[in-house]
Amino acid sequence: MTQFCRSYLFAYLTVLGIALGCLGLLLLHSVVGGEWGKVSRRVLQAGADTLPWLAVWFIPILLGLHHIYPWMDPSRMSRDAFSAGHKQIYFQVPFFVLRAILYFAVWSWLGHRQRWTDKGSGVGLLLYVFTVSFASFDWAMSLEPQWSSSIYGAMLMVGDVLSALAFIIVALNRPSFGTKGRDFIPEDTVHDLGNLLLAFVMLWTYMALSQYLIIWSANLPEEIGWYLARQRGGWQWVAIVLILFQFVLPFALLLSRQRKRKLESLAAVAAWILVLRVIDVFWLTAPDFSPGRFSVHFSDVLLPIVLGGTWVFLFRRSFQVEEST
């Protein structure tokens, strides 16, 4: 049961990241505009429309809190970790559940509102940044409650947008998802999507590198433990894979103007990034359960496939509704 709950959290955060990224891109386009958002708006809206379903999918995490989060048993933690009164208050189950309800209510409302109007999208974007950041603190960073990073929420949020952007490019490469089929998406618009993908690859790298440099240079025992758990026992190889194949390779490929103007070639790069995003979420969560010892359970492979496949089914159904309106 414990392993199932932990694997479920990883799979859930992976799928949720795509849906939240779709909402973030919707809000971003409403603020800044651009042709890239016009051709992908129906895909983005369909992704954001799955958030109420993902609220229901959060129930197994609530039922398995004791199997996932160490703060559920303060006696297992060092005295220093919970010596501050604000942590004892913050890590209370009723408050945790209340915050989760608030997050999903805001996200569902923002997604529904984007269907009808772009007014107030700037405020909506601020609400999005605030709620996604705190949800990242609650559901991922609190896996190691004695550790904290002020940039962690922003790093996960950028990663979510990167996942969503990669997903919509792959989706637009399928004729059933394009505005009039993939052959009708202008090359200039495809190029804009490619530039946006490159920008978020670089932004994710900047966030991850900044967090690493700040924490490692400070060399504080309560902070460096998070990275030590991810640099030993085989986890360091996962980090190297992420550096080489989520940044170096996509960065090199996306420098090509010709590749960014062809939807088929851009979608191939996007699909690769989407796979690496799954590995990244695993690297962010799994070492907290197995520090200093690389471990992959069968459920770590099965549950992302099951939840991902179910989410794609819900996404396609939402997209068909978007097409009919």
mmCIF file of C-alpha atoms in Angstrom, residues 108-285:
data_model
loop_
_atom_site.group_PDB
_atom_site.id
_atom_site.type_symbol
_atom_site.label_atom_id
_atom_site.label_comp_id
_atom_site.label_asym_id
_atom_site.label_seq_id
_atom_site.Cartn_x
_atom_site.Cartn_y
_atom_site.Cartn_z
ATOM 1 C CA SER A 108 -11.259 25.129 -12.134
ATOM 2 C CA TRP A 109 -12.747 28.619 -11.976
ATOM 3 C CA LEU A 110 -9.893 30.124 -13.991
ATOM 4 C CA GLY A 111 -10.171 27.385 -16.620
ATOM 5 C CA HIS A 112 -13.941 27.824 -16.897
ATOM 6 C CA ARG A 113 -13.600 31.602 -17.087
ATOM 7 C CA GLN A 114 -11.069 31.411 -19.918
ATOM 8 C CA ARG A 115 -13.698 29.696 -22.029
ATOM 9 C CA TRP A 116 -15.855 32.825 -22.041
ATOM 10 C CA THR A 117 -13.639 35.864 -21.558
ATOM 11 C CA ASP A 118 -10.035 37.085 -21.462
ATOM 12 C CA LYS A 119 -10.832 39.982 -19.143
ATOM 13 C CA GLY A 120 -8.941 39.933 -15.870
ATOM 14 C CA SER A 121 -6.420 37.391 -17.157
ATOM 15 C CA GLY A 122 -3.581 39.371 -15.583
ATOM 16 C CA VAL A 123 -5.085 38.902 -12.127
ATOM 17 C CA GLY A 124 -5.847 35.300 -13.012
ATOM 18 C CA LEU A 125 -2.212 34.751 -13.917
ATOM 19 C CA LEU A 126 -1.141 36.082 -10.518
ATOM 20 C CA LEU A 127 -3.614 33.738 -8.808
ATOM 21 C CA TYR A 128 -2.240 30.890 -10.902
ATOM 22 C CA VAL A 129 1.370 31.613 -9.924
ATOM 23 C CA PHE A 130 0.460 31.928 -6.250
ATOM 24 C CA THR A 131 -1.637 28.739 -6.020
ATOM 25 C CA VAL A 132 0.644 26.543 -8.139
ATOM 26 C CA SER A 133 3.664 27.607 -6.086
ATOM 27 C CA PHE A 134 1.977 26.759 -2.789
ATOM 28 C CA ALA A 135 0.607 23.480 -4.183
ATOM 29 C CA SER A 136 4.178 22.569 -5.121
ATOM 30 C CA PHE A 137 5.285 23.301 -1.566
ATOM 31 C CA ASP A 138 2.416 21.230 -0.124
ATOM 32 C CA TRP A 139 2.488 18.191 -2.383
ATOM 33 C CA ALA A 140 6.127 17.836 -3.428
ATOM 34 C CA MET A 141 8.514 19.872 -1.285
ATOM 35 C CA SER A 142 6.883 18.674 1.956
ATOM 36 C CA LEU A 143 8.072 15.150 1.169
ATOM 37 C CA GLU A 144 11.121 16.414 3.035
ATOM 38 C CA PRO A 145 9.566 18.968 5.410
ATOM 39 C CA GLN A 146 12.814 20.004 7.085
ATOM 40 C CA TRP A 147 14.076 21.226 3.705
ATOM 41 C CA SER A 148 12.879 24.358 1.925
ATOM 42 C CA SER A 149 13.664 26.341 -1.209
ATOM 43 C CA SER A 150 12.045 29.621 -2.202
ATOM 44 C CA ILE A 151 12.573 28.877 -5.902
ATOM 45 C CA TYR A 152 11.140 25.352 -5.767
ATOM 46 C CA GLY A 153 7.574 26.375 -6.623
ATOM 47 C CA ALA A 154 8.685 28.479 -9.586
ATOM 48 C CA MET A 155 10.881 25.633 -10.849
ATOM 49 C CA LEU A 156 8.007 23.142 -10.780
ATOM 50 C CA MET A 157 5.644 25.671 -12.351
ATOM 51 C CA VAL A 158 8.029 26.291 -15.260
ATOM 52 C CA GLY A 159 8.406 22.528 -15.629
ATOM 53 C CA ASP A 160 4.618 22.143 -15.798
ATOM 54 C CA VAL A 161 4.358 24.761 -18.546
ATOM 55 C CA LEU A 162 7.190 23.044 -20.416
ATOM 56 C CA SER A 163 5.311 19.727 -20.178
ATOM 57 C CA ALA A 164 2.104 21.314 -21.460
ATOM 58 C CA LEU A 165 3.856 23.111 -24.302
ATOM 59 C CA ALA A 166 5.527 19.891 -25.406
ATOM 60 C CA PHE A 167 2.185 18.094 -25.193
ATOM 61 C CA ILE A 168 0.254 20.613 -27.298
ATOM 62 C CA ILE A 169 2.952 20.574 -30.002
ATOM 63 C CA VAL A 170 2.670 16.792 -30.171
ATOM 64 C CA ALA A 171 -1.130 17.103 -30.230
ATOM 65 C CA LEU A 172 -1.102 19.729 -32.986
ATOM 66 C CA ASN A 173 0.977 17.387 -35.109
ATOM 67 C CA ARG A 174 -2.059 15.134 -35.276
ATOM 68 C CA PRO A 175 -4.546 16.298 -37.933
ATOM 69 C CA SER A 176 -7.483 15.748 -35.573
ATOM 70 C CA PHE A 177 -6.147 18.402 -33.195
ATOM 71 C CA GLY A 178 -4.936 21.080 -35.605
ATOM 72 C CA THR A 179 -7.022 24.116 -36.474
ATOM 73 C CA LYS A 180 -7.678 22.625 -39.917
ATOM 74 C CA GLY A 181 -5.176 19.817 -39.830
ATOM 75 C CA ARG A 182 -1.439 20.116 -39.360
ATOM 76 C CA ASP A 183 -0.781 21.172 -42.986
ATOM 77 C CA PHE A 184 -2.750 24.369 -42.388
ATOM 78 C CA ILE A 185 -0.737 25.669 -39.427
ATOM 79 C CA PRO A 186 1.529 28.418 -40.843
ATOM 80 C CA GLU A 187 5.266 27.869 -40.614
ATOM 81 C CA ASP A 188 5.689 31.195 -38.826
ATOM 82 C CA THR A 189 3.294 30.023 -36.100
ATOM 83 C CA VAL A 190 5.124 26.707 -35.782
ATOM 84 C CA HIS A 191 8.336 28.696 -35.489
ATOM 85 C CA ASP A 192 6.799 30.739 -32.656
ATOM 86 C CA LEU A 193 5.907 27.529 -30.833
ATOM 87 C CA GLY A 194 9.459 26.281 -31.339
ATOM 88 C CA ASN A 195 10.909 29.490 -29.936
ATOM 89 C CA LEU A 196 8.566 29.287 -26.968
ATOM 90 C CA LEU A 197 9.601 25.681 -26.348
ATOM 91 C CA LEU A 198 13.268 26.683 -26.458
ATOM 92 C CA ALA A 199 12.606 29.574 -24.060
ATOM 93 C CA PHE A 200 10.996 27.318 -21.480
ATOM 94 C CA VAL A 201 13.750 24.704 -21.817
ATOM 95 C CA MET A 202 16.233 27.454 -20.991
ATOM 96 C CA LEU A 203 14.050 28.864 -18.200
ATOM 97 C CA TRP A 204 13.672 25.440 -16.563
ATOM 98 C CA THR A 205 17.447 25.002 -16.717
ATOM 99 C CA TYR A 206 17.998 28.440 -15.215
ATOM 100 C CA MET A 207 15.628 27.699 -12.327
ATOM 101 C CA ALA A 208 17.146 24.296 -11.590
ATOM 102 C CA LEU A 209 20.717 25.591 -11.821
ATOM 103 C CA SER A 210 19.947 28.627 -9.670
ATOM 104 C CA GLN A 211 18.495 26.484 -6.902
ATOM 105 C CA TYR A 212 21.492 24.156 -7.022
ATOM 106 C CA LEU A 213 24.089 26.940 -6.933
ATOM 107 C CA ILE A 214 22.387 28.853 -4.119
ATOM 108 C CA ILE A 215 21.962 25.807 -1.902
ATOM 109 C CA TRP A 216 25.351 24.271 -2.651
ATOM 110 C CA SER A 217 27.266 27.511 -2.125
ATOM 111 C CA ALA A 218 25.505 28.139 1.213
ATOM 112 C CA ASN A 219 26.487 24.593 2.291
ATOM 113 C CA LEU A 220 23.964 24.478 5.132
ATOM 114 C CA PRO A 221 23.353 20.981 6.562
ATOM 115 C CA GLU A 222 19.561 21.421 6.582
ATOM 116 C CA GLU A 223 19.593 22.345 2.870
ATOM 117 C CA ILE A 224 22.240 20.265 1.100
ATOM 118 C CA GLY A 225 20.697 16.980 2.270
ATOM 119 C CA TRP A 226 18.090 17.238 -0.475
ATOM 120 C CA TYR A 227 20.808 17.207 -3.136
ATOM 121 C CA LEU A 228 22.964 14.644 -1.351
ATOM 122 C CA ALA A 229 20.055 12.184 -1.569
ATOM 123 C CA ARG A 230 19.980 12.795 -5.330
ATOM 124 C CA GLN A 231 23.718 12.545 -5.937
ATOM 125 C CA ARG A 232 24.359 9.127 -4.445
ATOM 126 C CA GLY A 233 23.443 5.510 -4.963
ATOM 127 C CA GLY A 234 22.604 5.847 -8.661
ATOM 128 C CA TRP A 235 20.391 8.932 -8.492
ATOM 129 C CA GLN A 236 23.285 11.025 -9.816
ATOM 130 C CA TRP A 237 22.977 9.247 -13.167
ATOM 131 C CA VAL A 238 19.345 10.328 -13.413
ATOM 132 C CA ALA A 239 20.481 13.917 -12.828
ATOM 133 C CA ILE A 240 23.085 13.571 -15.598
ATOM 134 C CA VAL A 241 20.430 12.189 -17.963
ATOM 135 C CA LEU A 242 18.212 15.195 -17.219
ATOM 136 C CA ILE A 243 21.043 17.658 -17.837
ATOM 137 C CA LEU A 244 22.069 16.053 -21.118
ATOM 138 C CA PHE A 245 18.693 15.144 -22.549
ATOM 139 C CA GLN A 246 16.257 17.673 -21.094
ATOM 140 C CA PHE A 247 18.530 20.636 -21.686
ATOM 141 C CA VAL A 248 21.647 20.053 -23.800
ATOM 142 C CA LEU A 249 20.080 17.941 -26.562
ATOM 143 C CA PRO A 250 16.783 19.906 -26.932
ATOM 144 C CA PHE A 251 18.719 23.183 -26.723
ATOM 145 C CA ALA A 252 21.011 22.096 -29.556
ATOM 146 C CA LEU A 253 18.143 20.789 -31.698
ATOM 147 C CA LEU A 254 15.952 23.842 -31.165
ATOM 148 C CA LEU A 255 18.674 26.212 -32.295
ATOM 149 C CA SER A 256 17.919 25.064 -35.842
ATOM 150 C CA ARG A 257 15.515 27.484 -37.501
ATOM 151 C CA GLN A 258 14.518 24.921 -40.112
ATOM 152 C CA ARG A 259 13.629 22.307 -37.477
ATOM 153 C CA LYS A 260 11.445 24.821 -35.632
ATOM 154 C CA ARG A 261 9.493 25.666 -38.786
ATOM 155 C CA LYS A 262 8.455 22.067 -39.517
ATOM 156 C CA LEU A 263 5.738 20.771 -37.207
ATOM 157 C CA GLU A 264 6.744 17.127 -37.645
ATOM 158 C CA SER A 265 10.360 17.699 -36.609
ATOM 159 C CA LEU A 266 9.359 20.062 -33.797
ATOM 160 C CA ALA A 267 6.850 17.502 -32.500
ATOM 161 C CA ALA A 268 9.603 14.863 -32.358
ATOM 162 C CA VAL A 269 11.678 17.125 -30.099
ATOM 163 C CA ALA A 270 8.589 17.932 -28.021
ATOM 164 C CA ALA A 271 7.778 14.239 -27.553
ATOM 165 C CA TRP A 272 11.335 13.654 -26.342
ATOM 166 C CA ILE A 273 11.026 16.510 -23.846
ATOM 167 C CA LEU A 274 7.707 15.100 -22.617
ATOM 168 C CA VAL A 275 9.371 11.768 -21.801
ATOM 169 C CA LEU A 276 12.181 13.546 -19.943
ATOM 170 C CA ARG A 277 9.648 15.569 -17.992
ATOM 171 C CA VAL A 278 8.281 12.308 -16.552
ATOM 172 C CA ILE A 279 11.801 11.333 -15.486
ATOM 173 C CA ASP A 280 12.311 14.779 -13.956
ATOM 174 C CA VAL A 281 9.198 14.503 -11.778
ATOM 175 C CA PHE A 282 10.364 11.048 -10.692
ATOM 176 C CA TRP A 283 13.780 12.468 -9.761
ATOM 177 C CA LEU A 284 12.134 15.234 -7.747
ATOM 178 C CA THR A 285 9.952 12.883 -5.689
#
